[in-house]
């Protein structure tokens, strides 16, 4: 789960990570109250969306920049009005962009130099890794591609935590000494504690900046959390902004279905993440494009299968469905009955290929065959390859 910059900065404040003082507003009516918390002077106006690259982004109505500097409150208000409710397209949003529904007014800092600092999970070593660079403000992927020597990585042993020598190692690589070294020590300690205590998958500051007044301060903030640990942090779960999430993914979440929307037209409904991945692969292998990843889990109920069909069908791009179920503990006949009931429930018109394998598969196939007469779009597939070929072919014929 991701949160907005303004929420991330609230967490930073709790952990002693220095950031400019700011105030968020969700409607034009809130702009004046938010701006009243600032002294007269320069204010940075920042669109809040779950994507980076806002500074260089463009709104679909042509307005330039999702992060802008205003000379005073009147200008800040005007900029905020131009941003709110409009759709911002950045390198990270894709062409559809994201509608800006919250504005963050931020105290302007006089930047001396920008740096990059992040902590994320290094899957290879199963450890938190600090990633830092003197090349801040730009995308770290670009730095990694062009000047990889300018990125330093320090892995932390979670059993003993972040050590002072590691903090100095990163600080020296960034060229900090004197008071900046002390400030960096406090900042990285707070950032690591936040990462660790809140079960984050990433905390990223880009840019971390030194100011002309000699301060070290987080100008941007990105924090992502491990969904599997959210149950331990209700206060974090409360930060969820459903406006930023795909409604299909939200519905799937309610029924414990793992669903991710993709760009293709063949929907798949599968039990088990590995089988879901290979199902997407085999659809592609036979020339089709998967419309989603959908894992109904090991013990999908009839309700969950029905809900899965509804979610799939709410995607206007879907032209056919491939159900690929391996009955290990689950009984294939129960699944077949569930599928038939779900197809009737939702009144399915699109081609549907069902491939069942495993426990009680013979009876499962009988159930499908018996229903075939009244469900003409239902086709049985024998192997994965057979099923994938059939659905790709049907979708092609229909088109
Ligand atoms: P994004 O990464 O989405 O473009 P940032 O928060 O990094 O958004 O803002 C873009 C740029 O705007 C930053 O690289 C920084 O130069 C500038 N900026 C952002 N916040 C402030 C601030 N509070 N004071 C001064 N400059 C800022
Ligand atoms: Mg940034």
PDB file of N, CA and C and ligand atoms in Angstrom, residues 46 52-54 137 204-207 219-221, ligand 2:
ATOM      1  N   UNK A  46       1.965  21.513  -4.155  1.00  0.00           N
ATOM      2  CA  UNK A  46       2.272  20.170  -4.638  1.00  0.00           C
ATOM      3  C   UNK A  46       1.025  19.302  -4.806  1.00  0.00           C
ATOM      4  N   UNK A  52       5.352   9.538  -8.818  1.00  0.00           N
ATOM      5  CA  UNK A  52       6.406  10.542  -8.819  1.00  0.00           C
ATOM      6  C   UNK A  52       6.478  11.260 -10.154  1.00  0.00           C
ATOM      7  N   UNK A  53       7.481  12.117 -10.290  1.00  0.00           N
ATOM      8  CA  UNK A  53       7.661  12.857 -11.537  1.00  0.00           C
ATOM      9  C   UNK A  53       6.655  13.983 -11.687  1.00  0.00           C
ATOM     10  N   UNK A  54       6.041  14.413 -10.555  1.00  0.00           N
ATOM     11  CA  UNK A  54       4.981  15.425 -10.617  1.00  0.00           C
ATOM     12  C   UNK A  54       5.522  16.771 -11.095  1.00  0.00           C
ATOM     13  N   UNK A 137      17.060  14.426  -7.020  1.00  0.00           N
ATOM     14  CA  UNK A 137      16.123  15.201  -7.819  1.00  0.00           C
ATOM     15  C   UNK A 137      15.733  14.528  -9.113  1.00  0.00           C
ATOM     16  N   UNK A 204      11.507   6.528   0.620  1.00  0.00           N
ATOM     17  CA  UNK A 204      12.390   7.180  -0.348  1.00  0.00           C
ATOM     18  C   UNK A 204      12.286   8.702  -0.228  1.00  0.00           C
ATOM     19  N   UNK A 205      13.448   9.343  -0.179  1.00  0.00           N
ATOM     20  CA  UNK A 205      13.494  10.807  -0.150  1.00  0.00           C
ATOM     21  C   UNK A 205      14.235  11.260  -1.402  1.00  0.00           C
ATOM     22  N   UNK A 206      13.482  11.833  -2.342  1.00  0.00           N
ATOM     23  CA  UNK A 206      14.106  12.297  -3.578  1.00  0.00           C
ATOM     24  C   UNK A 206      13.430  13.580  -4.059  1.00  0.00           C
ATOM     25  N   UNK A 207      13.976  14.720  -3.744  1.00  0.00           N
ATOM     26  CA  UNK A 207      15.305  14.929  -3.193  1.00  0.00           C
ATOM     27  C   UNK A 207      15.351  15.121  -1.677  1.00  0.00           C
ATOM     28  N   UNK A 219      12.675  16.972   1.002  1.00  0.00           N
ATOM     29  CA  UNK A 219      11.729  17.795   0.236  1.00  0.00           C
ATOM     30  C   UNK A 219      10.602  16.963  -0.362  1.00  0.00           C
ATOM     31  N   UNK A 220      10.873  15.697  -0.631  1.00  0.00           N
ATOM     32  CA  UNK A 220       9.837  14.807  -1.148  1.00  0.00           C
ATOM     33  C   UNK A 220       9.825  13.585  -0.232  1.00  0.00           C
ATOM     34  N   UNK A 221       8.736  12.845  -0.239  1.00  0.00           N
ATOM     35  CA  UNK A 221       8.648  11.674   0.628  1.00  0.00           C
ATOM     36  C   UNK A 221       7.757  10.630  -0.014  1.00  0.00           C
TER      37      UNK A 221
HETATM   38 MG1  LIG B   2      10.673  13.719  -5.988  1.00  0.00          MG
END
